[in-house]
Amino acid sequence: MNKYTEIGDLIYLISKEIKTRMDEGIKDSNLGQGQILTVMNLMRLKGHEPISQEMLVEEMKINKGNISRNLAKLSDKGFIEIIQNKNDQRKKQIILKEVAYDEFVGISRVLQEIFGHMVKDIEEDDLAITLETLNQMKKNLSNK
């Protein structure tokens, strides 16, 4: 076993705990994790309209099939409107509806509470170093 295995274990356990708390915090929202992540990414892309499915694929780094399923569910639940491109039926424009903004506010509150609890009693300098380290780890894993 590598002496750094504990880092991977901790990252996994933290991720699992965040997911558990997130599920508990948003259980009344009627959205699954994939749909929540999609709404969050749509909000991040807001201002770069028109938002396309391709933009979401690039932003979220997941395959187009998963994005399509999440978008279809969000559309069925009234969170977004999907408009076909008149020139190319394969391309779709995604428009957020007001209910998506309301949902995002609720999701953001839950995340702020979780993350606030996670970093409680940790010095700002330590958090900055941790963030830098985790970003480098993410970059390392992205460069296959």
PDB file of C-alpha atoms in Angstrom:
ATOM      1  CA  MET A   1       0.000   0.000   0.000  1.00  0.00           C
ATOM      2  CA  ASN A   2       1.138   3.448  -0.890  1.00  0.00           C
ATOM      3  CA  LYS A   3       1.644   5.888   1.986  1.00  0.00           C
ATOM      4  CA  TYR A   4      -0.755   8.305   0.227  1.00  0.00           C
ATOM      5  CA  THR A   5      -3.642   5.826   0.061  1.00  0.00           C
ATOM      6  CA  GLU A   6      -5.204   7.570   3.058  1.00  0.00           C
ATOM      7  CA  ILE A   7      -5.611  10.748   0.967  1.00  0.00           C
ATOM      8  CA  GLY A   8      -7.688   8.892  -1.615  1.00  0.00           C
ATOM      9  CA  ASP A   9      -9.672   7.185   1.128  1.00  0.00           C
ATOM     10  CA  LEU A  10     -10.409  10.521   2.820  1.00  0.00           C
ATOM     11  CA  ILE A  11     -11.447  12.182  -0.439  1.00  0.00           C
ATOM     12  CA  TYR A  12     -13.785   9.270  -1.148  1.00  0.00           C
ATOM     13  CA  LEU A  13     -15.288   9.339   2.360  1.00  0.00           C
ATOM     14  CA  ILE A  14     -15.737  13.129   2.294  1.00  0.00           C
ATOM     15  CA  SER A  15     -17.428  12.871  -1.097  1.00  0.00           C
ATOM     16  CA  LYS A  16     -19.729  10.132   0.179  1.00  0.00           C
ATOM     17  CA  GLU A  17     -20.641  12.161   3.287  1.00  0.00           C
ATOM     18  CA  ILE A  18     -21.362  15.265   1.191  1.00  0.00           C
ATOM     19  CA  LYS A  19     -23.616  13.192  -1.085  1.00  0.00           C
ATOM     20  CA  THR A  20     -25.464  11.727   1.918  1.00  0.00           C
ATOM     21  CA  ARG A  21     -26.006  15.161   3.463  1.00  0.00           C
ATOM     22  CA  MET A  22     -26.996  16.604   0.108  1.00  0.00           C
ATOM     23  CA  ASP A  23     -29.558  13.842  -0.437  1.00  0.00           C
ATOM     24  CA  GLU A  24     -31.002  14.528   3.008  1.00  0.00           C
ATOM     25  CA  GLY A  25     -31.035  18.294   2.479  1.00  0.00           C
ATOM     26  CA  ILE A  26     -32.834  18.175  -0.861  1.00  0.00           C
ATOM     27  CA  LYS A  27     -35.082  15.149  -0.414  1.00  0.00           C
ATOM     28  CA  ASP A  28     -38.184  17.326  -0.866  1.00  0.00           C
ATOM     29  CA  SER A  29     -36.981  18.757  -4.179  1.00  0.00           C
ATOM     30  CA  ASN A  30     -37.997  15.739  -6.283  1.00  0.00           C
ATOM     31  CA  LEU A  31     -34.659  15.892  -8.145  1.00  0.00           C
ATOM     32  CA  GLY A  32     -31.942  13.261  -8.368  1.00  0.00           C
ATOM     33  CA  GLN A  33     -28.221  13.953  -8.000  1.00  0.00           C
ATOM     34  CA  GLY A  34     -27.656  14.091 -11.761  1.00  0.00           C
ATOM     35  CA  GLN A  35     -30.488  16.557 -12.240  1.00  0.00           C
ATOM     36  CA  ILE A  36     -29.213  18.715  -9.377  1.00  0.00           C
ATOM     37  CA  LEU A  37     -25.717  18.799 -10.871  1.00  0.00           C
ATOM     38  CA  THR A  38     -27.234  19.697 -14.226  1.00  0.00           C
ATOM     39  CA  VAL A  39     -29.229  22.585 -12.709  1.00  0.00           C
ATOM     40  CA  MET A  40     -26.100  23.821 -10.913  1.00  0.00           C
ATOM     41  CA  ASN A  41     -24.095  23.736 -14.134  1.00  0.00           C
ATOM     42  CA  LEU A  42     -26.877  25.457 -16.072  1.00  0.00           C
ATOM     43  CA  MET A  43     -26.793  28.231 -13.484  1.00  0.00           C
ATOM     44  CA  ARG A  44     -23.018  28.453 -13.865  1.00  0.00           C
ATOM     45  CA  LEU A  45     -23.446  28.791 -17.645  1.00  0.00           C
ATOM     46  CA  LYS A  46     -26.159  31.433 -17.259  1.00  0.00           C
ATOM     47  CA  GLY A  47     -24.998  34.522 -19.070  1.00  0.00           C
ATOM     48  CA  HIS A  48     -23.469  32.442 -21.863  1.00  0.00           C
ATOM     49  CA  GLU A  49     -26.824  32.031 -23.599  1.00  0.00           C
ATOM     50  CA  PRO A  50     -27.829  30.299 -25.678  1.00  0.00           C
ATOM     51  CA  ILE A  51     -26.909  27.302 -23.549  1.00  0.00           C
ATOM     52  CA  SER A  52     -26.487  24.166 -25.618  1.00  0.00           C
ATOM     53  CA  GLN A  53     -26.252  20.512 -24.725  1.00  0.00           C
ATOM     54  CA  GLU A  54     -22.692  20.548 -26.051  1.00  0.00           C
ATOM     55  CA  MET A  55     -21.776  23.307 -23.588  1.00  0.00           C
ATOM     56  CA  LEU A  56     -23.109  21.155 -20.755  1.00  0.00           C
ATOM     57  CA  VAL A  57     -21.153  18.108 -21.944  1.00  0.00           C
ATOM     58  CA  GLU A  58     -17.974  20.212 -21.935  1.00  0.00           C
ATOM     59  CA  GLU A  59     -18.733  21.843 -18.571  1.00  0.00           C
ATOM     60  CA  MET A  60     -19.798  18.683 -16.738  1.00  0.00           C
ATOM     61  CA  LYS A  61     -17.345  16.267 -18.379  1.00  0.00           C
ATOM     62  CA  ILE A  62     -19.977  13.531 -18.713  1.00  0.00           C
ATOM     63  CA  ASN A  63     -21.358  11.872 -21.821  1.00  0.00           C
ATOM     64  CA  LYS A  64     -24.109  13.290 -23.983  1.00  0.00           C
ATOM     65  CA  GLY A  65     -26.508  10.430 -23.182  1.00  0.00           C
ATOM     66  CA  ASN A  66     -26.481  11.214 -19.457  1.00  0.00           C
ATOM     67  CA  ILE A  67     -26.930  14.918 -20.181  1.00  0.00           C
ATOM     68  CA  SER A  68     -29.881  14.142 -22.481  1.00  0.00           C
ATOM     69  CA  ARG A  69     -31.593  12.023 -19.825  1.00  0.00           C
ATOM     70  CA  ASN A  70     -31.093  14.675 -17.138  1.00  0.00           C
ATOM     71  CA  LEU A  71     -32.374  17.412 -19.452  1.00  0.00           C
ATOM     72  CA  ALA A  72     -35.438  15.355 -20.398  1.00  0.00           C
ATOM     73  CA  LYS A  73     -36.281  14.817 -16.719  1.00  0.00           C
ATOM     74  CA  LEU A  74     -35.755  18.511 -15.929  1.00  0.00           C
ATOM     75  CA  SER A  75     -37.979  19.440 -18.861  1.00  0.00           C
ATOM     76  CA  ASP A  76     -40.699  16.999 -17.742  1.00  0.00           C
ATOM     77  CA  LYS A  77     -40.595  18.541 -14.259  1.00  0.00           C
ATOM     78  CA  GLY A  78     -40.869  22.071 -15.673  1.00  0.00           C
ATOM     79  CA  PHE A  79     -37.395  23.326 -14.707  1.00  0.00           C
ATOM     80  CA  ILE A  80     -36.194  23.980 -18.252  1.00  0.00           C
ATOM     81  CA  GLU A  81     -37.459  24.379 -21.768  1.00  0.00           C
ATOM     82  CA  ILE A  82     -35.643  22.654 -24.617  1.00  0.00           C
ATOM     83  CA  ILE A  83     -35.904  24.319 -28.010  1.00  0.00           C
ATOM     84  CA  GLN A  84     -34.749  22.622 -31.215  1.00  0.00           C
ATOM     85  CA  ASN A  85     -32.439  24.636 -33.440  1.00  0.00           C
ATOM     86  CA  LYS A  86     -34.346  25.560 -36.608  1.00  0.00           C
ATOM     87  CA  ASN A  87     -31.297  24.968 -38.796  1.00  0.00           C
ATOM     88  CA  ASP A  88     -30.058  21.762 -37.150  1.00  0.00           C
ATOM     89  CA  GLN A  89     -32.565  19.488 -35.381  1.00  0.00           C
ATOM     90  CA  ARG A  90     -29.717  17.748 -33.533  1.00  0.00           C
ATOM     91  CA  LYS A  91     -28.870  20.956 -31.672  1.00  0.00           C
ATOM     92  CA  LYS A  92     -30.937  22.108 -28.735  1.00  0.00           C
ATOM     93  CA  GLN A  93     -31.069  25.337 -26.788  1.00  0.00           C
ATOM     94  CA  ILE A  94     -31.770  25.078 -23.058  1.00  0.00           C
ATOM     95  CA  ILE A  95     -33.735  27.797 -21.305  1.00  0.00           C
ATOM     96  CA  LEU A  96     -34.015  27.898 -17.522  1.00  0.00           C
ATOM     97  CA  LYS A  97     -37.457  28.563 -16.100  1.00  0.00           C
ATOM     98  CA  GLU A  98     -38.110  30.576 -12.940  1.00  0.00           C
ATOM     99  CA  VAL A  99     -38.708  27.414 -10.892  1.00  0.00           C
ATOM    100  CA  ALA A 100     -35.110  26.346 -11.660  1.00  0.00           C
ATOM    101  CA  TYR A 101     -33.807  29.558 -10.091  1.00  0.00           C
ATOM    102  CA  ASP A 102     -35.887  28.931  -6.979  1.00  0.00           C
ATOM    103  CA  GLU A 103     -34.586  25.367  -6.793  1.00  0.00           C
ATOM    104  CA  PHE A 104     -31.018  26.585  -7.234  1.00  0.00           C
ATOM    105  CA  VAL A 105     -31.387  28.925  -4.251  1.00  0.00           C
ATOM    106  CA  GLY A 106     -32.500  25.981  -2.099  1.00  0.00           C
ATOM    107  CA  ILE A 107     -29.679  23.760  -3.346  1.00  0.00           C
ATOM    108  CA  SER A 108     -27.160  26.556  -2.725  1.00  0.00           C
ATOM    109  CA  ARG A 109     -28.356  26.969   0.859  1.00  0.00           C
ATOM    110  CA  VAL A 110     -27.943  23.248   1.521  1.00  0.00           C
ATOM    111  CA  LEU A 111     -24.445  23.251  -0.013  1.00  0.00           C
ATOM    112  CA  GLN A 112     -23.365  26.345   1.930  1.00  0.00           C
ATOM    113  CA  GLU A 113     -24.451  24.683   5.144  1.00  0.00           C
ATOM    114  CA  ILE A 114     -22.619  21.446   4.307  1.00  0.00           C
ATOM    115  CA  PHE A 115     -19.432  23.187   3.178  1.00  0.00           C
ATOM    116  CA  GLY A 116     -19.509  25.621   6.099  1.00  0.00           C
ATOM    117  CA  HIS A 117     -19.676  22.687   8.484  1.00  0.00           C
ATOM    118  CA  MET A 118     -16.911  20.892   6.571  1.00  0.00           C
ATOM    119  CA  VAL A 119     -14.382  23.746   6.880  1.00  0.00           C
ATOM    120  CA  LYS A 120     -15.341  24.821  10.399  1.00  0.00           C
ATOM    121  CA  ASP A 121     -12.328  25.572  12.640  1.00  0.00           C
ATOM    122  CA  ILE A 122      -9.830  25.313   9.763  1.00  0.00           C
ATOM    123  CA  GLU A 123      -7.520  28.281   9.150  1.00  0.00           C
ATOM    124  CA  GLU A 124      -7.899  30.234   5.907  1.00  0.00           C
ATOM    125  CA  ASP A 125      -4.256  29.590   4.928  1.00  0.00           C
ATOM    126  CA  ASP A 126      -4.707  25.841   5.416  1.00  0.00           C
ATOM    127  CA  LEU A 127      -7.847  25.891   3.264  1.00  0.00           C
ATOM    128  CA  ALA A 128      -6.002  27.792   0.509  1.00  0.00           C
ATOM    129  CA  ILE A 129      -3.211  25.189   0.472  1.00  0.00           C
ATOM    130  CA  THR A 130      -5.750  22.352   0.503  1.00  0.00           C
ATOM    131  CA  LEU A 131      -7.631  23.898  -2.411  1.00  0.00           C
ATOM    132  CA  GLU A 132      -4.424  24.311  -4.399  1.00  0.00           C
ATOM    133  CA  THR A 133      -3.435  20.701  -3.672  1.00  0.00           C
ATOM    134  CA  LEU A 134      -6.851  19.288  -4.593  1.00  0.00           C
ATOM    135  CA  ASN A 135      -6.900  21.287  -7.844  1.00  0.00           C
ATOM    136  CA  GLN A 136      -3.499  19.836  -8.750  1.00  0.00           C
ATOM    137  CA  MET A 137      -4.756  16.319  -7.961  1.00  0.00           C
ATOM    138  CA  LYS A 138      -7.779  16.912 -10.190  1.00  0.00           C
ATOM    139  CA  LYS A 139      -5.501  18.188 -12.955  1.00  0.00           C
ATOM    140  CA  ASN A 140      -3.242  15.141 -12.570  1.00  0.00           C
ATOM    141  CA  LEU A 141      -6.208  12.799 -12.903  1.00  0.00           C
ATOM    142  CA  SER A 142      -7.548  14.703 -15.923  1.00  0.00           C
ATOM    143  CA  ASN A 143      -4.245  14.234 -17.772  1.00  0.00           C
ATOM    144  CA  LYS A 144      -4.514  10.521 -18.490  1.00  0.00           C
TER     145      LYS A 144
END
